[in-house]
Coordinates of C-alpha atoms in Angstrom, one line a residue:
Chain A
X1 CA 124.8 83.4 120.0
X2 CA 126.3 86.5 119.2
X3 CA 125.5 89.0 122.4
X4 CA 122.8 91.5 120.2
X5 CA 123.5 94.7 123.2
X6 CA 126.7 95.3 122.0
X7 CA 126.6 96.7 119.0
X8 CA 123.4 98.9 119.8
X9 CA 125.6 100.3 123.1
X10 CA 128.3 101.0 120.9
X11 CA 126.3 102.9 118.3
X12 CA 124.6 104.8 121.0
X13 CA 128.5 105.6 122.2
X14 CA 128.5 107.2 118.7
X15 CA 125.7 109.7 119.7
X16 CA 126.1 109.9 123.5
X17 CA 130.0 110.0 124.0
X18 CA 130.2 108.2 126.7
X19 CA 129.2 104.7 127.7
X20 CA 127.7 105.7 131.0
X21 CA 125.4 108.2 129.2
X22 CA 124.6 105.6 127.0
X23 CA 123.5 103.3 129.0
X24 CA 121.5 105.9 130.4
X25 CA 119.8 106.7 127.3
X26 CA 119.1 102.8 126.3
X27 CA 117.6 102.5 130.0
X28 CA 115.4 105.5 129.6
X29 CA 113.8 104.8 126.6
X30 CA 112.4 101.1 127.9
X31 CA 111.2 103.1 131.2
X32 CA 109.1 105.1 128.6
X33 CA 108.3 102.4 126.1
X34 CA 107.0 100.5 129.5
X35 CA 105.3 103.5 131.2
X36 CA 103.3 104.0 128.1
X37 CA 101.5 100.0 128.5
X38 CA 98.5 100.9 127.4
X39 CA 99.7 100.9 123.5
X40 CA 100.6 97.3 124.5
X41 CA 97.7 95.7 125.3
X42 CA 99.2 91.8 125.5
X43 CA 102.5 90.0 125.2
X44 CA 106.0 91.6 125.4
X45 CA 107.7 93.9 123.2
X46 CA 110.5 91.2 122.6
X47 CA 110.4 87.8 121.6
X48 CA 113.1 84.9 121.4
X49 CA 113.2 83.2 117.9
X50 CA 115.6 80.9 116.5
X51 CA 117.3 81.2 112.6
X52 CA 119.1 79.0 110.8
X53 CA 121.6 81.5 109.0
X54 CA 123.5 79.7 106.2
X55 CA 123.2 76.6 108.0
X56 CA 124.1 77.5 111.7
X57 CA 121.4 77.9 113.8
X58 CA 121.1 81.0 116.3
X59 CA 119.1 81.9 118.9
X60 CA 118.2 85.9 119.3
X61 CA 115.8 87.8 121.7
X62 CA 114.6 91.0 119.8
X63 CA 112.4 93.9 119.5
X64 CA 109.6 92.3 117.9
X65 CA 110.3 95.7 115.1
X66 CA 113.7 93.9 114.4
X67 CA 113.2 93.6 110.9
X68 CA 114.7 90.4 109.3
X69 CA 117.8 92.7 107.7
X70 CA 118.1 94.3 110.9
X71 CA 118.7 90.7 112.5
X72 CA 121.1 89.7 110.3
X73 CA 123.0 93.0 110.0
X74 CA 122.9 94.8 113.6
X75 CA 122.4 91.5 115.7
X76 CA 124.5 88.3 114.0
X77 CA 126.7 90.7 112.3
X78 CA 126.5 89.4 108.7
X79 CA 126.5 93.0 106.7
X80 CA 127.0 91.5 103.8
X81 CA 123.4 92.1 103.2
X82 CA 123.1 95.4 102.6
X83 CA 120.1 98.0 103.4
X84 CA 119.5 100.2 100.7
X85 CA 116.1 102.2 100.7
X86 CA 114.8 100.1 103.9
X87 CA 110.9 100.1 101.6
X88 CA 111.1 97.3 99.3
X89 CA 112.1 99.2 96.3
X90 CA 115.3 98.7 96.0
X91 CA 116.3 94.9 96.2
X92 CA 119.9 95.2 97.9
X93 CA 118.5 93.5 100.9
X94 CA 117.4 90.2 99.2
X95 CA 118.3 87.2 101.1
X96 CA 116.5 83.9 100.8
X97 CA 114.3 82.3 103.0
X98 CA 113.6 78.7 102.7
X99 CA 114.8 78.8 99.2
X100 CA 112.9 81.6 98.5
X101 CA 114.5 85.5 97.4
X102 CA 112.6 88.1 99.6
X103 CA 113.4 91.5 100.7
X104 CA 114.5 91.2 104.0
X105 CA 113.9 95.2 105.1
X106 CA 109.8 94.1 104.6
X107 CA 110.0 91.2 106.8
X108 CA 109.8 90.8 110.7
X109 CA 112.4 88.8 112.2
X110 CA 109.6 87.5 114.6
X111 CA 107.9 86.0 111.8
X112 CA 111.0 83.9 110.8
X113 CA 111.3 81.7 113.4
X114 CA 112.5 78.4 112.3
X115 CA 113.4 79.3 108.8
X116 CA 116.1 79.0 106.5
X117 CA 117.6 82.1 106.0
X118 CA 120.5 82.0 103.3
X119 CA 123.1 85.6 102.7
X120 CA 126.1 86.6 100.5
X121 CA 127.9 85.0 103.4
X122 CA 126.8 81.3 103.0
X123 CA 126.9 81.5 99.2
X124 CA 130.6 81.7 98.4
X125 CA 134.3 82.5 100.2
X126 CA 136.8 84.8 98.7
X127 CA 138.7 81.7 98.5
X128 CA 135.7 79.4 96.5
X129 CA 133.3 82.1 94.9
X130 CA 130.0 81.0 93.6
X131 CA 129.6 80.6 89.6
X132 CA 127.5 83.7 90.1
X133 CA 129.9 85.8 92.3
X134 CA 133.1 84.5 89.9
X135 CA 131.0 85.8 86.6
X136 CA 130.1 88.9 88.2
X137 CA 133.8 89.9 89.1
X138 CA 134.5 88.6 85.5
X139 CA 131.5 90.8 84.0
X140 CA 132.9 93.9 85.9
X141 CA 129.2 93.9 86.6
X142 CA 129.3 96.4 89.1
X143 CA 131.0 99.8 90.5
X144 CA 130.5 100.6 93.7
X145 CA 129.6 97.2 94.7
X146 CA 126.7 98.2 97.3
X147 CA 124.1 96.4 95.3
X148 CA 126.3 93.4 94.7
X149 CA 125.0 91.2 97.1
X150 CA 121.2 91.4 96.4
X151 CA 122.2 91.4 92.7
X152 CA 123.4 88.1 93.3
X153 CA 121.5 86.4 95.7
X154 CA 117.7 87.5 93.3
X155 CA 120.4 86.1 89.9
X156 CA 120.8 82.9 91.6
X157 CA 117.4 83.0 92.9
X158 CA 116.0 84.2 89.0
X159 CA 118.2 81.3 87.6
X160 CA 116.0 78.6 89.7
X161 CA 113.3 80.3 88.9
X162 CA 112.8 80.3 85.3
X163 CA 114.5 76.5 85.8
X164 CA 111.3 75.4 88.2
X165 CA 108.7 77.1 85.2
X166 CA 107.5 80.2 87.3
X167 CA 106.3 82.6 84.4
X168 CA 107.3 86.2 84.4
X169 CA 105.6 89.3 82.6
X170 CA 107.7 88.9 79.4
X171 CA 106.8 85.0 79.1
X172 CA 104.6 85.3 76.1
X173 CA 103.3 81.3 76.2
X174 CA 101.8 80.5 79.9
X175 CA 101.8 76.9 79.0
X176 CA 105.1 76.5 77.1
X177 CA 108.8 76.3 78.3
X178 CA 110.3 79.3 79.5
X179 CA 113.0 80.0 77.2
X180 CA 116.3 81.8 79.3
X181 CA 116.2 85.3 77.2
X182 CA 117.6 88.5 77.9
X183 CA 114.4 89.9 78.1
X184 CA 113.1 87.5 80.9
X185 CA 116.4 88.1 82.8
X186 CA 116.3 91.9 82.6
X187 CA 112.0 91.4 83.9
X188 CA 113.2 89.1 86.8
X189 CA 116.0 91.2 88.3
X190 CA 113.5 94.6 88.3
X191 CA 113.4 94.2 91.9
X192 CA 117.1 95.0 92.2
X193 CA 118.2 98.5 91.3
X194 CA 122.3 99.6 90.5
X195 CA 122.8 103.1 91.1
X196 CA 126.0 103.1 89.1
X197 CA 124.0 101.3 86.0
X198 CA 125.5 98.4 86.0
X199 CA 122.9 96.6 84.4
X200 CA 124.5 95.2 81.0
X201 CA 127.6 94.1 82.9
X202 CA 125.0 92.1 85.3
X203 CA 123.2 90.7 82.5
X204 CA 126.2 89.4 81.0
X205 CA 127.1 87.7 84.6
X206 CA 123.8 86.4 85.1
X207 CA 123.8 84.8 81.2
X208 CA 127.2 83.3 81.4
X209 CA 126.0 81.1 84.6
X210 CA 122.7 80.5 82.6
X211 CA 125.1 79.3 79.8
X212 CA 127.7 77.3 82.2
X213 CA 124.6 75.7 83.7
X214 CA 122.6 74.7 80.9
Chain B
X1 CA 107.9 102.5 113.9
X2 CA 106.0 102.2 116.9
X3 CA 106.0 99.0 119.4
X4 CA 103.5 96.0 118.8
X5 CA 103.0 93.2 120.9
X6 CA 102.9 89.8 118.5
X7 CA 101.1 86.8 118.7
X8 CA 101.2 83.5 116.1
X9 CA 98.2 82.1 114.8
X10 CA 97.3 78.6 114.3
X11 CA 93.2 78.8 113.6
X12 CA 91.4 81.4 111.8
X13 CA 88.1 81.7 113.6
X14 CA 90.2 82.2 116.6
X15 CA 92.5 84.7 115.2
X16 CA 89.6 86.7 114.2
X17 CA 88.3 86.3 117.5
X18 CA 91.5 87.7 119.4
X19 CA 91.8 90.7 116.2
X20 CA 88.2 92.2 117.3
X21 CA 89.2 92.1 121.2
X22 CA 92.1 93.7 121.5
X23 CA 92.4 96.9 120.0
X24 CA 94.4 98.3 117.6
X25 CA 95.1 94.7 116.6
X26 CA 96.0 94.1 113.1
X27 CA 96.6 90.3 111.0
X28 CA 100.1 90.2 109.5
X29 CA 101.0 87.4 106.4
X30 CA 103.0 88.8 103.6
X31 CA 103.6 91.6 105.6
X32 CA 105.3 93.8 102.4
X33 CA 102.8 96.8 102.6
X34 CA 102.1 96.4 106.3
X35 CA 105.7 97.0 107.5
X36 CA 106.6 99.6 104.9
X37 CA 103.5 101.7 106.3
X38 CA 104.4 100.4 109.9
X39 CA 108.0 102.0 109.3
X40 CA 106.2 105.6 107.9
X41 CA 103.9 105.4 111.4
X42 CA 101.2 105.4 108.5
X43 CA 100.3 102.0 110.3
X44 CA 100.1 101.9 114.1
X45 CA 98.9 98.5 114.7
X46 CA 100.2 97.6 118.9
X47 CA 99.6 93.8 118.3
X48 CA 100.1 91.8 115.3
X49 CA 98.1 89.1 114.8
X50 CA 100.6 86.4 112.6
X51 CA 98.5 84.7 110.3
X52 CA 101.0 82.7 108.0
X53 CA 100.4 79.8 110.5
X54 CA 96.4 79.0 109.7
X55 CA 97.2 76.6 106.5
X56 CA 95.2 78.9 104.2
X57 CA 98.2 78.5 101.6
X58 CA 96.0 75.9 99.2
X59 CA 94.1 76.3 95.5
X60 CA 92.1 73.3 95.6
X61 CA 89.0 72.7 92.8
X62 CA 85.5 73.7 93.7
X63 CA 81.9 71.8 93.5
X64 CA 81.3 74.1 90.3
X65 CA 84.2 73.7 88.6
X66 CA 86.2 76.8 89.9
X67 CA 89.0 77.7 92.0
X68 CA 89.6 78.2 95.5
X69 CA 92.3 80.0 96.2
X70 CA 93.6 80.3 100.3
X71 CA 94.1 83.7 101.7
X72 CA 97.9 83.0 102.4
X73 CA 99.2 81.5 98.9
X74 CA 101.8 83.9 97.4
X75 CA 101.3 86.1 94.0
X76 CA 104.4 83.5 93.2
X77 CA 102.9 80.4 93.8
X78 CA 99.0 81.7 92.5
X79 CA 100.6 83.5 89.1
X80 CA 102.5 79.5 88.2
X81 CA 99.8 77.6 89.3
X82 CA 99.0 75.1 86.3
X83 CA 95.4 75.5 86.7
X84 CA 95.5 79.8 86.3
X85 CA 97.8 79.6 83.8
X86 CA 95.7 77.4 81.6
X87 CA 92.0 78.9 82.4
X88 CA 92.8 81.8 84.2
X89 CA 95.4 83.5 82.4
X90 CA 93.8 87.1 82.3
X91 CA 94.9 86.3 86.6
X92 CA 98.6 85.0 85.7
X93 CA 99.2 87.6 83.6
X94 CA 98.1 90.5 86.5
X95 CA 100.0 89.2 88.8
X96 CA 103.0 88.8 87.0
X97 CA 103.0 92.7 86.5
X98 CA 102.7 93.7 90.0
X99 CA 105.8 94.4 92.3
X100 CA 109.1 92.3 92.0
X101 CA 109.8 88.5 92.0
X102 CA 111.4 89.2 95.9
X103 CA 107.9 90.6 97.0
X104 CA 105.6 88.1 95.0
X105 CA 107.3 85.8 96.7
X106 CA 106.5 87.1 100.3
X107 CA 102.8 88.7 98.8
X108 CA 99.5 86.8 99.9
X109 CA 96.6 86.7 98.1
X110 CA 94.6 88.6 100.8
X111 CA 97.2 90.5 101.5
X112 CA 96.8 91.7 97.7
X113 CA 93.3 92.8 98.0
X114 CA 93.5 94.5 101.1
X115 CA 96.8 96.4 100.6
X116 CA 96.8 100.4 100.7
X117 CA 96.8 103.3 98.3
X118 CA 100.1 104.6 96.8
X119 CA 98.6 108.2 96.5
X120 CA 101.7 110.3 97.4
X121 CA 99.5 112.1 100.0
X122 CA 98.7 109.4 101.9
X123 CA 102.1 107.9 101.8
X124 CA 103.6 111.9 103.2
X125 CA 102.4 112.1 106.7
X126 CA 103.1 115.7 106.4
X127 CA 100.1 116.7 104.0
X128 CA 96.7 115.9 104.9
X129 CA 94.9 113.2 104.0
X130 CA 91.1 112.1 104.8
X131 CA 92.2 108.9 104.3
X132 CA 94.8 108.6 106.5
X133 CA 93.6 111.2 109.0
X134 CA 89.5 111.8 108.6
X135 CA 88.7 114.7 108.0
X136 CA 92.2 116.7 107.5
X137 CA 91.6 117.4 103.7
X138 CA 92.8 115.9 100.6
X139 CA 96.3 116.7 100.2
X140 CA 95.6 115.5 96.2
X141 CA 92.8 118.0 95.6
X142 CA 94.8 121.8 96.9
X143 CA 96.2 123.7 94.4
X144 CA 99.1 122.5 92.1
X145 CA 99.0 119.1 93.8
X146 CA 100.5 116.2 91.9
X147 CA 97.7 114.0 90.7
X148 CA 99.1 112.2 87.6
X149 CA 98.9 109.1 89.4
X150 CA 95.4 108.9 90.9
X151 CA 92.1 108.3 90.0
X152 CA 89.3 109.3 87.9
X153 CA 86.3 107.8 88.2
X154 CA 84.8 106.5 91.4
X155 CA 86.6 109.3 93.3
X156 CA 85.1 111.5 95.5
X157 CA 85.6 115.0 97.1
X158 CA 87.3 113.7 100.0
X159 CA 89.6 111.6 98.1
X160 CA 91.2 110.9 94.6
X161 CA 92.9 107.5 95.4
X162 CA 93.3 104.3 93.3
X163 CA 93.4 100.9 94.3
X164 CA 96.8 99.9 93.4
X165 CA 96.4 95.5 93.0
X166 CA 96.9 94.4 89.5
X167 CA 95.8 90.9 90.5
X168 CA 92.2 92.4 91.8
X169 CA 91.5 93.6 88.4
X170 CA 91.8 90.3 86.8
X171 CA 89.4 88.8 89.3
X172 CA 87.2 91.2 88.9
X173 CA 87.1 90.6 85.8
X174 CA 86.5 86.8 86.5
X175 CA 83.7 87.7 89.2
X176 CA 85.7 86.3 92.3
X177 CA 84.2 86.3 95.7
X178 CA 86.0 86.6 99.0
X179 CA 85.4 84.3 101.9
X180 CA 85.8 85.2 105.4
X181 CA 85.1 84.3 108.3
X182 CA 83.7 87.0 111.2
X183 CA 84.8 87.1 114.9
X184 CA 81.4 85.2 116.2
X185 CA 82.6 82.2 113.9
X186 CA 80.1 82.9 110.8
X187 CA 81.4 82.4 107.4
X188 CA 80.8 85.1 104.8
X189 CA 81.0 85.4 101.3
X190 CA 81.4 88.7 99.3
X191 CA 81.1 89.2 95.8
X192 CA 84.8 91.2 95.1
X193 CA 82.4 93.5 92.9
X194 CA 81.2 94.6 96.3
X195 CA 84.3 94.1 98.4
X196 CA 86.1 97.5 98.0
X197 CA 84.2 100.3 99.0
X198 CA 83.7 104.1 97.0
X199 CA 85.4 106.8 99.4
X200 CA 82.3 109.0 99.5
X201 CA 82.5 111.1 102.6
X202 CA 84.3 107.9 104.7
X203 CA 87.8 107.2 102.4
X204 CA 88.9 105.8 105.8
X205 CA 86.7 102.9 104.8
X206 CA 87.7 100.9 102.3
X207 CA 86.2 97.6 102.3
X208 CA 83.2 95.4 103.3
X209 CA 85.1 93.7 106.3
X210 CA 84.0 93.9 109.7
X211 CA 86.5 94.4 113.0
X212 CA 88.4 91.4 113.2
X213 CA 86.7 90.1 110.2
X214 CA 89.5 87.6 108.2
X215 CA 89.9 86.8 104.5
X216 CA 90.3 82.7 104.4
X217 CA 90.1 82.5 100.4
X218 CA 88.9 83.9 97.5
X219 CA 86.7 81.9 94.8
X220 CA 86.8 82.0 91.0
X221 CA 83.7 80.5 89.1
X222 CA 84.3 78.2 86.6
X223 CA 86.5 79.2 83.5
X224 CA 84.7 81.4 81.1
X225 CA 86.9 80.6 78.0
X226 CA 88.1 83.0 75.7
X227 CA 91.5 84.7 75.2
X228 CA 92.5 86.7 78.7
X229 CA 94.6 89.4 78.3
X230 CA 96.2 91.9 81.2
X231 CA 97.6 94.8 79.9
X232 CA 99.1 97.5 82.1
X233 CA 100.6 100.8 81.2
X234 CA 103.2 102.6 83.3
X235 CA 105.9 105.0 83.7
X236 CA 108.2 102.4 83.9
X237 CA 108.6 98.7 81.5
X238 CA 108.5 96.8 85.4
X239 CA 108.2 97.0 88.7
X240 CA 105.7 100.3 88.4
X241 CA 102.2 100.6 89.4
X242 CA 99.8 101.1 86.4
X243 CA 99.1 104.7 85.2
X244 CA 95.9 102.6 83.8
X245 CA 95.6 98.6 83.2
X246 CA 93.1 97.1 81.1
X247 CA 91.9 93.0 82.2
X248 CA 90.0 91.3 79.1
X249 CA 88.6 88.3 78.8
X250 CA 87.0 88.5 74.6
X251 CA 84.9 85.3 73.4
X252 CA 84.9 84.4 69.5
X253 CA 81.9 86.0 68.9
X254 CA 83.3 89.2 70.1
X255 CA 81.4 89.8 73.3
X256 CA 83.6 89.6 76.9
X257 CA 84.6 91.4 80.0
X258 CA 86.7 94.7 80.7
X259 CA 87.6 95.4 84.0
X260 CA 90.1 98.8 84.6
X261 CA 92.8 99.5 87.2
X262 CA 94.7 102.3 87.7
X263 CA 92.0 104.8 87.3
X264 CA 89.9 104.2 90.7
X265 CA 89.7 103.7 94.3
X266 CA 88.8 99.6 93.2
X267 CA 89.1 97.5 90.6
X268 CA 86.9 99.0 87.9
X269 CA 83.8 97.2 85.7
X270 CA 80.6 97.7 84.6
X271 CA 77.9 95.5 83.0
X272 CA 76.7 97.7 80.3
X273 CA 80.2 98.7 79.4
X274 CA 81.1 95.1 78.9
X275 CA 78.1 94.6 76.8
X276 CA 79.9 97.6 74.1
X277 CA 82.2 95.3 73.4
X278 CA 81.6 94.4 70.4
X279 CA 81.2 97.8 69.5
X280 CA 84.4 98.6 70.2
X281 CA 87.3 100.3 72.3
X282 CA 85.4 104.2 72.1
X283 CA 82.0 102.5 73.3
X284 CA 83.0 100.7 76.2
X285 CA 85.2 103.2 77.8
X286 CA 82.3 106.3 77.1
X287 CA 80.2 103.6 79.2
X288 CA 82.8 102.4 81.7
X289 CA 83.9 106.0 82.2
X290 CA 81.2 108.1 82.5
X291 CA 80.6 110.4 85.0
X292 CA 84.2 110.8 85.6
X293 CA 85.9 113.7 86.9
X294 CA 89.6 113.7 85.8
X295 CA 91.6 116.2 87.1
X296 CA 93.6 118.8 84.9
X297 CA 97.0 116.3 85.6
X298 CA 95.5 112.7 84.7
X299 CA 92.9 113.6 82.8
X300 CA 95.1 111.9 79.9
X301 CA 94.1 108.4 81.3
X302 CA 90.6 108.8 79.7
X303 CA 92.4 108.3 76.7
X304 CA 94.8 106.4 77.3
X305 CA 92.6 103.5 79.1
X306 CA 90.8 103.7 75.5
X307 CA 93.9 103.6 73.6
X308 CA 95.2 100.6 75.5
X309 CA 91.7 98.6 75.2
X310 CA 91.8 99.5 71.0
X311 CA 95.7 98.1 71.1
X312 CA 94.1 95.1 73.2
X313 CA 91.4 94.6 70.7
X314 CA 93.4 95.2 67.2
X315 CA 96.2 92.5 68.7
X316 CA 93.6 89.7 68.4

């Protein structure tokens, strides 16, 4: 387990400039959060979960506000994930869980425990990229790159999607087969925003997988 | 946002139970608008009651031929259900127009129903807000305020808010009921027609559930036929909420149900409006509209929520 102090100490170091002040500061704030018990009526403030992050399972004790990014970011380290607006609006923080694409900033790590959690990290290697991470270098379908890795994990996710029959808002027959259209690709990725405008360059990525795949 | 004790589930009576004894407790599923307004310290819950353990995640057919949907299934998993799709499209079709695939994924039908306003002044804790504050003003209704967005009917002095769900519109427009169940162990059943509340003096209060009260499912009658139809209008072609939405279900003989969303603090329907119908787009909305009291930004939606019905009605 990867030790989940360290990296707060050291951002702390950041503010405080020096460790022992630091320390001071982390110690000070629980003294409060404790002294003020009456805004916690049961249970602690932390709990101990365990995660199965692209396939290795960890064990973390948190603040029970440790959102699911925050987890896999600040605690296990994995920062491929990225936090963009931190509100759900902006999609760079999509991982999946169980199978599923979700925003991570909108989730509790504390409500996780036992899941499947899959990131950027357990999708491909420099060495052995994904179809999906291969097209979008090939696409050029991004610029600065900070969106990339929700872009990819909701395209993979949007893929399976439209493959298990889940309708979108551009699916004009509910009953019929969803056909893999530009238009129902553009819907299903509205969740993920590129500052840069990437967007035809993604859409090219995302329909050259659809096309390898089908 | 502030610190919360947290405690899993695994039976609903008893989660209600524990939500009305200690408090400042509040249920968590989806968690998508709880959090978000959790991070703003527009939410201070200090426990967090995790309800995505009770096994309320099934649609399973009723005695009468409807649906029952569980509290905890996901606007996903509701919207591609083989059953709505078929008989309850007007409901598919809402719910595929609200938020993104990563959030309907994560979104619970409750969850849906009892999610917050996105009025700009409730959302900035530094303007007032009866809503979020009682009796501090409506940050929406000074001078110059931006009200595009809110409501305009149903409204009150204290507050100008909408009801943001897509998917309560359409089962409003299919007559749903909610099912709860209190903390004493009785089992209610509200009509959703009476489940939101008007903001009147109290916009603090905005539904029919008691403390500790839990949503377990919501009903839907038995199909009503016809050709369902969602159609939502917004600033942006996805992933917006609706400047106005219009849910119709129209029968062959040209009679049917309108419900509105977009324009009022809940989903937004009325009898003798649906019975205009067949008079057309103009009649129902002077019914279903009356009496509102627009303000000089969004007064536009009277129109446009008649425009959008006439579209509805000329596509058929």
């Amino acid at each position: 387990m990867a030790p989940p102090i360290e990296f707060e100490i050291r951002r702390r170091t950041l503010f405080a400039g020096s460790a022992a002040i630091a320390i001071g500061a982390a110690t000070g704030q629980r003294a409060a959060a404790q002294s003020s018990a009456a805004l916690a009526p049961s249970g602690a403030e932390d709990s101990t979960i365990t995660l199965t992050v692209n396939g290795e399972e960890q064990e973390l004790t948190i603040d029970n506000r440790t959102t699911l990014l925050d987890a896999l970011r600040e605690n296990l380290k994995l920062t491929g994930t990225k936090k963009g607006c931190d509100h759900g609006q902006c999609g760079a923080c999509t991982c999946t869980v169980n199978g599923q694409r979700v925003n991570s900033c909108l989730s509790l790590a504390v409500m996780h425990d036992g899941d499947e959690i899959q990131t950027i990290e357990g999708v491909g290697t420099p060495d052995n990229l994904d179809p999906m991470q291969a097209a979008f270098v090939a696409n050029d379908g991004f610029q600065c790159g900070y969106c990339t890795p929700g872009q990819i994990m909701s395209a993979r996710s949007v893929l399976e999607e439209i493959r298990a029959g889940i309708p979108s808002h551009v699916t004009d027959d509910l009953t019929a087969q969803i056909e893999m259209t530009d238009s129902e690709i553009r819907e299903r990725m509205s969740g993920n925003i590129c500052r840069c405008g990437a967007y035809a360059n993604i859409l090219a990525a995302i329909t050259n997988v659809a096309e390898e795949q089908a | 946002m502030r610190q919360f004790s947290f405690e899993r589930a695994s039976d609903a009576a008893q989660a209600a139970a524990r939500a009305a004894e200690v408090e400042g407790a509040k249920f968590i599923a989806g968690g998508t608008n709880l959090l978000d307004l959790m991070k703003l310290e527009i939410e201070t819950p200090v426990h967090l009651i995790d309800v995505n353990g009770l096994g309320l995640d099934e649609i399973s057919a009723t005695e009468d031929g409807g649906l029952r949907i569980g509290a905890l299934v996901r606007n996903t998993d509701l919207a591609a259900h083989e059953t709505v799709r078929r008989d309850y499209g007007v409901l598919s079709r809402a719910l595929l127009a609200g938020a993104s695939g990563q959030l309907r994924n994560k979104a619970t039908t409750a969850g849906n129903l009892l999610q917050r306003t996105r009025c700009p002044y409730f959302y900035d804790t530094a303007q007032p807000c009866n809503k979020r504050e009682p009796g501090s003003g409506c940050g929406a209704l000074s001078e110059g305020a931006f009200s595009r967005q809110l409501g305009v009917v149903g409204t009150s002095d204290s507050c100008i808010a909408t009801h943001p769900s897509d998917m309560a519109v359409a089962m409003r427009a299919l007559d749903a009921t909610v099912e709860t169940i209190t903390p004493v162990g009785m089992t209610r059943q509200i009509p959703l027609a009476e489940f939101h509340q008007l903001p009147g003096d109290t916009p603090e209060q905005e539904n029919a559930l008691m403390p500790g009260e839990i949503i377990t499912a919501v009903t839907l009658p038995a199909p009503v036929g016809g050709t369902h139809a969602y159609h939502k209008v917004r600033d942006r072609a996805s992933y917006a909420f609706a400047l106005v939405s219009v849910a119709l279900i129209r029968q062959p003989d040209g009679s049917g149900r309108v419900a509105l969303g977009g324009v009022a603090p809940k989903p937004w329907r009325s009898d003798e409006a649906d019975a205009e119908l067949p008079n057309g787009a103009r009649a129902v909305m002077s019914r279903l509209l009356d009496g509102a009291r627009p303000t000089e930004e969004n007064a536009f939606k009277i129109t446009l929520a008649e425009r959008t019905l006439a579209a509805m009605l000329a596509e058929e």
